């Protein structure tokens, strides 16, 4: 919505963020008996981060935040107050520690999401933009997300992948493969544009990507 002010955008992002954090922390049986899985919270958090990146680009002449890792990119969002707190980027998994809500600096151990670079306003809609770490994305039509053998996966993502796309939509893609491979993370008929794309983990570029 091109007519939205930055303040309205921030309110929207904060609303989605509150829902995401609620689902991540209390994703069990609610008093109403409705099951609210943590997977939904992880997906909504990916969308929160994606929307923050999108707003950053709108405020910086179409240029998305850049860095050598997803940690560095998310740090720019925290510094610019596009994310309300550094602990937004956390996912529960071995080796990860939630950043203090009052902290000003992120470290890789605080971050549970990867990103795709480069990202521009013209990036095709089905390019995965923000997604849980622990997988390798195949950047091709019909591409899968393949679990990394030497990495743990977030507790909320044992049977699939929360992913937000370049079109700002987010989904939880379930693994239908016994080895945990998430098929068709990128639709078979997707146009991915010229590329090439690089997957940045919290520690840096994914080796061999």
Coordinates of N, CA, C and O in Angstrom, one line a residue, residues 52-160:
X52 N 10.1 -6.0 7.8 CA 11.1 -5.0 8.3 C 12.1 -4.7 7.2 O 12.5 -3.6 6.9
X53 N 12.6 -5.8 6.5 CA 13.5 -5.6 5.4 C 12.9 -4.8 4.2 O 13.5 -3.9 3.6
X54 N 11.6 -5.1 4.0 CA 10.9 -4.4 2.9 C 10.7 -2.9 3.2 O 10.9 -2.0 2.4
X55 N 10.4 -2.6 4.5 CA 10.2 -1.2 4.9 C 11.6 -0.5 4.9 O 11.7 0.7 4.5
X56 N 12.6 -1.2 5.3 CA 14.0 -0.6 5.2 C 14.3 -0.2 3.7 O 14.8 0.9 3.5
X57 N 14.0 -1.1 2.8 CA 14.3 -0.8 1.4 C 13.4 0.4 0.9 O 14.0 1.3 0.2
X58 N 12.2 0.5 1.3 CA 11.4 1.7 1.0 C 11.9 3.0 1.5 O 11.8 4.0 0.8
X59 N 12.6 2.9 2.6 CA 13.1 4.1 3.2 C 14.5 4.4 2.8 O 15.1 5.5 3.1
X60 N 15.1 3.5 2.0 CA 16.5 3.7 1.5 C 16.6 3.6 0.0 O 17.6 2.9 -0.5
X61 N 15.7 4.1 -0.7 CA 15.7 4.2 -2.1 C 15.7 2.8 -2.8 O 16.3 2.7 -3.9
X62 N 15.1 1.9 -2.2 CA 15.0 0.5 -2.8 C 16.1 -0.4 -2.4 O 16.1 -1.6 -2.9
X63 N 17.0 0.0 -1.6 CA 18.2 -0.8 -1.3 C 17.9 -1.5 0.0 O 17.6 -0.9 1.1
X64 N 18.0 -2.9 -0.1 CA 17.8 -3.7 1.1 C 19.0 -3.7 2.0 O 20.1 -3.4 1.5
X65 N 18.9 -4.0 3.3 CA 20.1 -4.0 4.2 C 21.0 -5.1 3.7 O 20.6 -6.2 3.2
X66 N 22.3 -4.9 3.8 CA 23.3 -5.8 3.3 C 24.2 -6.2 4.4 O 24.4 -5.5 5.4
X67 N 24.9 -7.3 4.2 CA 25.9 -7.7 5.2 C 26.5 -9.1 4.8 O 26.1 -9.6 3.7
X68 N 27.4 -9.6 5.5 CA 28.1 -10.8 5.2 C 27.4 -12.0 5.9 O 27.8 -13.2 5.7
X69 N 26.4 -11.7 6.7 CA 25.6 -12.8 7.3 C 24.2 -12.3 7.6 O 23.9 -11.1 7.6
X70 N 23.3 -13.2 7.9 CA 22.0 -12.8 8.3 C 22.0 -12.0 9.6 O 21.3 -11.0 9.8
X71 N 23.0 -12.3 10.5 CA 23.2 -11.5 11.7 C 23.5 -10.1 11.4 O 22.9 -9.2 12.0
X72 N 24.4 -9.8 10.5 CA 24.7 -8.4 10.1 C 23.5 -7.7 9.5 O 23.3 -6.5 9.8
X73 N 22.8 -8.4 8.7 CA 21.6 -7.8 8.1 C 20.5 -7.4 9.1 O 20.0 -6.3 9.2
X74 N 20.3 -8.4 10.0 CA 19.3 -8.1 11.1 C 19.8 -7.0 12.0 O 18.9 -6.3 12.6
X75 N 21.1 -6.9 12.2 CA 21.6 -5.8 13.1 C 21.2 -4.5 12.5 O 20.9 -3.5 13.3
X76 N 21.2 -4.3 11.2 CA 20.8 -3.0 10.6 C 19.3 -2.8 10.9 O 18.9 -1.6 11.0
X77 N 18.5 -3.8 10.9 CA 17.1 -3.6 11.2 C 16.9 -3.2 12.6 O 16.0 -2.4 12.9
X78 N 17.7 -3.8 13.5 CA 17.6 -3.4 14.9 C 18.1 -2.0 15.1 O 17.5 -1.2 15.8
X79 N 19.2 -1.6 14.5 CA 19.8 -0.3 14.6 C 18.8 0.8 14.1 O 18.7 1.9 14.7
X80 N 18.1 0.5 13.0 CA 17.2 1.4 12.4 C 15.8 1.3 13.0 O 14.9 2.0 12.6
X81 N 15.6 0.5 14.1 CA 14.4 0.3 14.8 C 13.2 -0.2 13.9 O 12.1 0.1 14.1
X82 N 13.7 -1.0 12.9 CA 12.7 -1.7 12.1 C 12.2 -3.0 12.8 O 11.2 -3.5 12.5
X83 N 13.0 -3.4 13.7 CA 12.7 -4.5 14.6 C 12.7 -3.9 16.0 O 13.6 -3.2 16.4
X84 N 11.7 -4.3 16.8 CA 11.5 -3.6 18.1 C 12.6 -4.1 19.1 O 12.9 -3.4 20.1
X85 N 13.1 -5.3 18.9 CA 14.0 -5.9 19.8 C 14.9 -7.0 19.1 O 14.4 -7.6 18.2
X86 N 16.2 -7.1 19.5 CA 17.0 -8.1 18.9 C 16.5 -9.6 19.1 O 16.9 -10.5 18.4
X87 N 15.7 -9.8 20.2 CA 15.3 -11.2 20.4 C 14.3 -11.7 19.4 O 13.9 -12.8 19.4
X88 N 13.8 -10.8 18.5 CA 12.9 -11.2 17.5 C 13.5 -12.3 16.6 O 12.8 -13.2 16.1
X89 N 14.8 -12.2 16.4 CA 15.5 -13.1 15.4 C 15.8 -14.5 16.0 O 16.4 -15.3 15.3
X90 N 15.4 -14.8 17.2 CA 15.7 -16.0 17.9 C 14.7 -17.1 17.5 O 13.6 -16.9 17.3
X91 N 15.3 -18.3 17.4 CA 14.5 -19.6 17.3 C 15.2 -20.6 18.3 O 16.4 -20.7 18.3
X92 N 14.3 -21.2 19.1 CA 14.8 -22.2 20.0 C 15.5 -23.4 19.3 O 14.9 -24.1 18.5
X93 N 16.8 -23.6 19.6 CA 17.5 -24.7 19.0 C 18.8 -24.9 19.8 O 19.3 -23.9 20.4
X94 N 19.5 -26.0 19.7 CA 20.8 -26.2 20.4 C 21.8 -25.2 19.9 O 21.9 -24.9 18.7
X95 N 22.5 -24.6 20.9 CA 23.5 -23.6 20.5 C 23.1 -22.2 20.4 O 23.9 -21.3 20.2
X96 N 21.7 -22.0 20.5 CA 21.2 -20.6 20.3 C 20.7 -20.1 21.7 O 20.3 -20.8 22.5
X97 N 20.9 -18.8 21.9 CA 20.5 -18.1 23.1 C 19.8 -16.9 22.8 O 20.2 -16.1 21.9
X98 N 18.6 -16.7 23.4 CA 17.8 -15.5 23.1 C 18.5 -14.3 23.6 O 19.0 -14.2 24.7
X99 N 18.6 -13.3 22.7 CA 19.2 -12.0 23.1 C 18.4 -11.3 24.1 O 17.1 -11.4 24.1
X100 N 19.0 -10.6 25.0 CA 18.3 -9.8 26.0 C 17.5 -8.7 25.3 O 17.9 -8.1 24.3
X101 N 16.3 -8.5 25.7 CA 15.4 -7.6 25.1 C 16.0 -6.2 25.1 O 15.6 -5.3 24.2
X102 N 16.9 -5.9 26.0 CA 17.5 -4.5 26.1 C 18.8 -4.5 25.4 O 19.5 -3.4 25.4
X103 N 19.3 -5.6 24.8 CA 20.6 -5.6 24.2 C 20.5 -4.7 22.9 O 19.5 -4.5 22.3
X104 N 21.7 -4.3 22.5 CA 21.8 -3.5 21.3 C 22.5 -4.2 20.2 O 22.5 -3.7 19.0
X105 N 23.2 -5.3 20.5 CA 24.0 -6.0 19.5 C 23.6 -7.4 19.4 O 23.3 -8.1 20.4
X106 N 23.6 -7.9 18.2 CA 23.3 -9.3 17.9 C 24.6 -10.1 17.7 O 25.5 -9.6 17.2
X107 N 24.5 -11.4 18.1 CA 25.6 -12.3 17.7 C 25.0 -13.5 17.0 O 23.8 -13.7 17.1
X108 N 25.7 -14.3 16.3 CA 25.2 -15.4 15.6 C 24.4 -16.4 16.5 O 23.4 -17.0 16.0
X109 N 24.8 -16.5 17.7 CA 24.1 -17.4 18.6 C 22.7 -16.9 19.0 O 21.9 -17.7 19.5
X110 N 22.4 -15.6 18.7 CA 21.1 -15.1 18.9 C 20.1 -15.2 17.8 O 18.9 -14.9 17.9
X111 N 20.6 -15.7 16.6 CA 19.8 -15.6 15.4 C 19.5 -17.1 14.9 O 20.4 -17.9 14.8
X112 N 18.2 -17.3 14.5 CA 17.8 -18.6 14.0 C 17.2 -18.5 12.6 O 16.6 -19.5 12.2
X113 N 17.5 -17.5 11.9 CA 17.0 -17.4 10.5 C 18.1 -17.1 9.5 O 19.1 -16.3 9.9
X114 N 18.0 -17.6 8.3 CA 18.8 -17.3 7.2 C 18.1 -16.3 6.3 O 16.9 -16.1 6.3
X115 N 18.9 -15.7 5.3 CA 18.3 -14.8 4.3 C 18.9 -15.1 3.0 O 20.0 -15.7 2.9
X116 N 18.2 -14.7 1.9 CA 18.7 -14.8 0.6 C 19.2 -13.4 0.1 O 18.5 -12.4 0.4
X117 N 20.4 -13.3 -0.5 CA 20.9 -12.1 -1.1 C 21.3 -12.5 -2.6 O 21.7 -13.6 -2.8
X118 N 21.3 -11.5 -3.5 CA 20.8 -10.1 -3.3 C 19.3 -10.1 -3.3 O 18.7 -10.9 -3.9
X119 N 18.8 -9.1 -2.7 CA 17.3 -8.8 -2.7 C 17.1 -7.4 -3.2 O 17.7 -6.5 -2.7
X120 N 16.2 -7.2 -4.2 CA 15.8 -5.9 -4.6 C 14.3 -5.8 -4.7 O 13.6 -6.8 -4.5
X121 N 13.8 -4.6 -5.1 CA 12.4 -4.5 -5.3 C 11.9 -5.3 -6.5 O 10.7 -5.5 -6.6
X122 N 12.8 -5.7 -7.3 CA 12.3 -6.4 -8.5 C 12.6 -7.9 -8.4 O 12.4 -8.7 -9.3
X123 N 13.0 -8.4 -7.2 CA 13.2 -9.8 -7.0 C 11.9 -10.6 -7.2 O 10.9 -10.2 -6.7
X124 N 11.9 -11.6 -8.1 CA 10.7 -12.4 -8.3 C 10.0 -12.9 -7.0 O 10.7 -13.2 -6.0
X125 N 8.7 -12.9 -7.0 CA 7.9 -13.1 -5.8 C 8.2 -14.4 -5.1 O 8.1 -14.4 -3.8
X126 N 8.6 -15.5 -5.7 CA 8.7 -16.8 -5.0 C 10.2 -17.1 -4.6 O 10.5 -18.2 -4.3
X127 N 11.0 -16.1 -4.6 CA 12.4 -16.3 -4.1 C 12.3 -16.3 -2.6 O 11.8 -15.3 -2.0
X128 N 12.7 -17.3 -1.9 CA 12.7 -17.3 -0.4 C 13.5 -16.2 0.1 O 14.7 -16.0 -0.3
X129 N 13.0 -15.4 1.0 CA 13.7 -14.2 1.5 C 14.3 -14.4 2.9 O 15.4 -14.2 3.2
X130 N 13.4 -14.9 3.8 CA 13.8 -15.2 5.2 C 13.2 -16.5 5.6 O 12.0 -16.8 5.4
X131 N 14.1 -17.4 6.2 CA 13.6 -18.7 6.5 C 14.5 -19.3 7.6 O 15.6 -18.8 7.9
X132 N 14.0 -20.3 8.3 CA 14.7 -20.9 9.4 C 16.1 -21.5 9.0 O 16.2 -22.0 7.9
X133 N 17.0 -21.3 9.8 CA 18.4 -21.9 9.5 C 18.4 -23.4 9.7 O 17.5 -24.0 10.3
X134 N 19.4 -24.0 9.2 CA 19.5 -25.5 9.3 C 19.2 -26.2 8.0 O 19.2 -27.5 8.0
X135 N 18.9 -25.5 6.9 CA 18.5 -26.1 5.6 C 19.4 -25.4 4.5 O 19.8 -24.3 4.7
X136 N 19.5 -26.1 3.4 CA 20.1 -25.6 2.2 C 19.0 -25.4 1.2 O 18.3 -26.4 0.8
X137 N 18.9 -24.2 0.7 CA 17.8 -23.9 -0.3 C 18.4 -24.2 -1.7 O 19.5 -23.8 -2.1
X138 N 17.6 -24.9 -2.5 CA 18.0 -25.1 -4.0 C 17.3 -24.0 -4.7 O 16.1 -24.0 -4.9
X139 N 18.1 -23.1 -5.2 CA 17.6 -21.9 -6.0 C 17.3 -22.3 -7.4 O 18.1 -22.0 -8.3
X140 N 16.2 -22.9 -7.6 CA 15.8 -23.3 -9.0 C 14.3 -23.6 -8.9 O 13.8 -23.9 -7.9
X141 N 13.6 -23.6 -10.1 CA 12.2 -23.9 -10.1 C 12.0 -25.3 -9.5 O 12.7 -26.3 -9.9
X142 N 11.1 -25.5 -8.6 CA 10.9 -26.8 -8.0 C 11.9 -27.1 -6.9 O 11.9 -28.2 -6.4
X143 N 12.7 -26.1 -6.5 CA 13.8 -26.4 -5.6 C 13.3 -26.7 -4.2 O 12.2 -26.3 -3.7
X144 N 14.1 -27.6 -3.5 CA 13.7 -28.1 -2.2 C 14.6 -27.4 -1.1 O 15.6 -26.7 -1.4
X145 N 14.2 -27.6 0.1 CA 15.0 -27.2 1.3 C 15.6 -28.5 1.9 O 14.8 -29.3 2.3
X146 N 16.9 -28.6 1.9 CA 17.5 -29.9 2.3 C 18.1 -29.7 3.7 O 19.0 -28.8 3.9
X147 N 17.8 -30.5 4.7 CA 18.4 -30.4 6.0 C 19.9 -30.6 5.9 O 20.4 -31.4 5.2
X148 N 20.6 -29.7 6.7 CA 22.1 -29.8 6.7 C 22.4 -30.9 7.7 O 22.0 -30.9 8.9
X149 N 23.3 -31.8 7.3 CA 23.6 -33.0 8.1 C 24.4 -32.5 9.4 O 24.3 -33.2 10.4
X150 N 25.2 -31.5 9.3 CA 26.0 -31.1 10.4 C 25.4 -29.9 11.2 O 26.1 -29.2 12.0
X151 N 24.1 -29.7 11.1 CA 23.5 -28.6 11.8 C 22.2 -29.0 12.5 O 21.5 -29.9 12.0
X152 N 21.9 -28.5 13.6 CA 20.7 -28.7 14.3 C 19.6 -27.8 13.6 O 19.9 -26.9 12.9
X153 N 18.4 -28.2 13.8 CA 17.2 -27.5 13.3 C 16.4 -26.9 14.5 O 16.4 -27.5 15.6
X154 N 15.8 -25.8 14.3 CA 15.0 -25.2 15.4 C 13.9 -26.2 15.9 O 13.4 -27.0 15.1
X155 N 13.7 -26.1 17.2 CA 12.7 -27.0 17.8 C 11.3 -26.9 17.1 O 10.6 -27.8 17.0
X156 N 11.0 -25.7 16.7 CA 9.7 -25.4 16.1 C 9.6 -25.8 14.6 O 8.6 -25.7 14.0
X157 N 10.7 -26.4 14.1 CA 10.8 -26.6 12.6 C 11.3 -28.1 12.4 O 12.0 -28.3 11.4
X158 N 10.9 -29.0 13.2 CA 11.4 -30.4 13.0 C 10.8 -31.1 11.8 O 11.3 -32.1 11.3
X159 N 9.6 -30.6 11.4 CA 8.9 -31.3 10.3 C 8.6 -30.4 9.1 O 7.7 -30.6 8.3
X160 N 9.4 -29.3 9.0 CA 9.2 -28.4 7.9 C 10.0 -27.1 8.1 O 10.8 -27.0 8.9

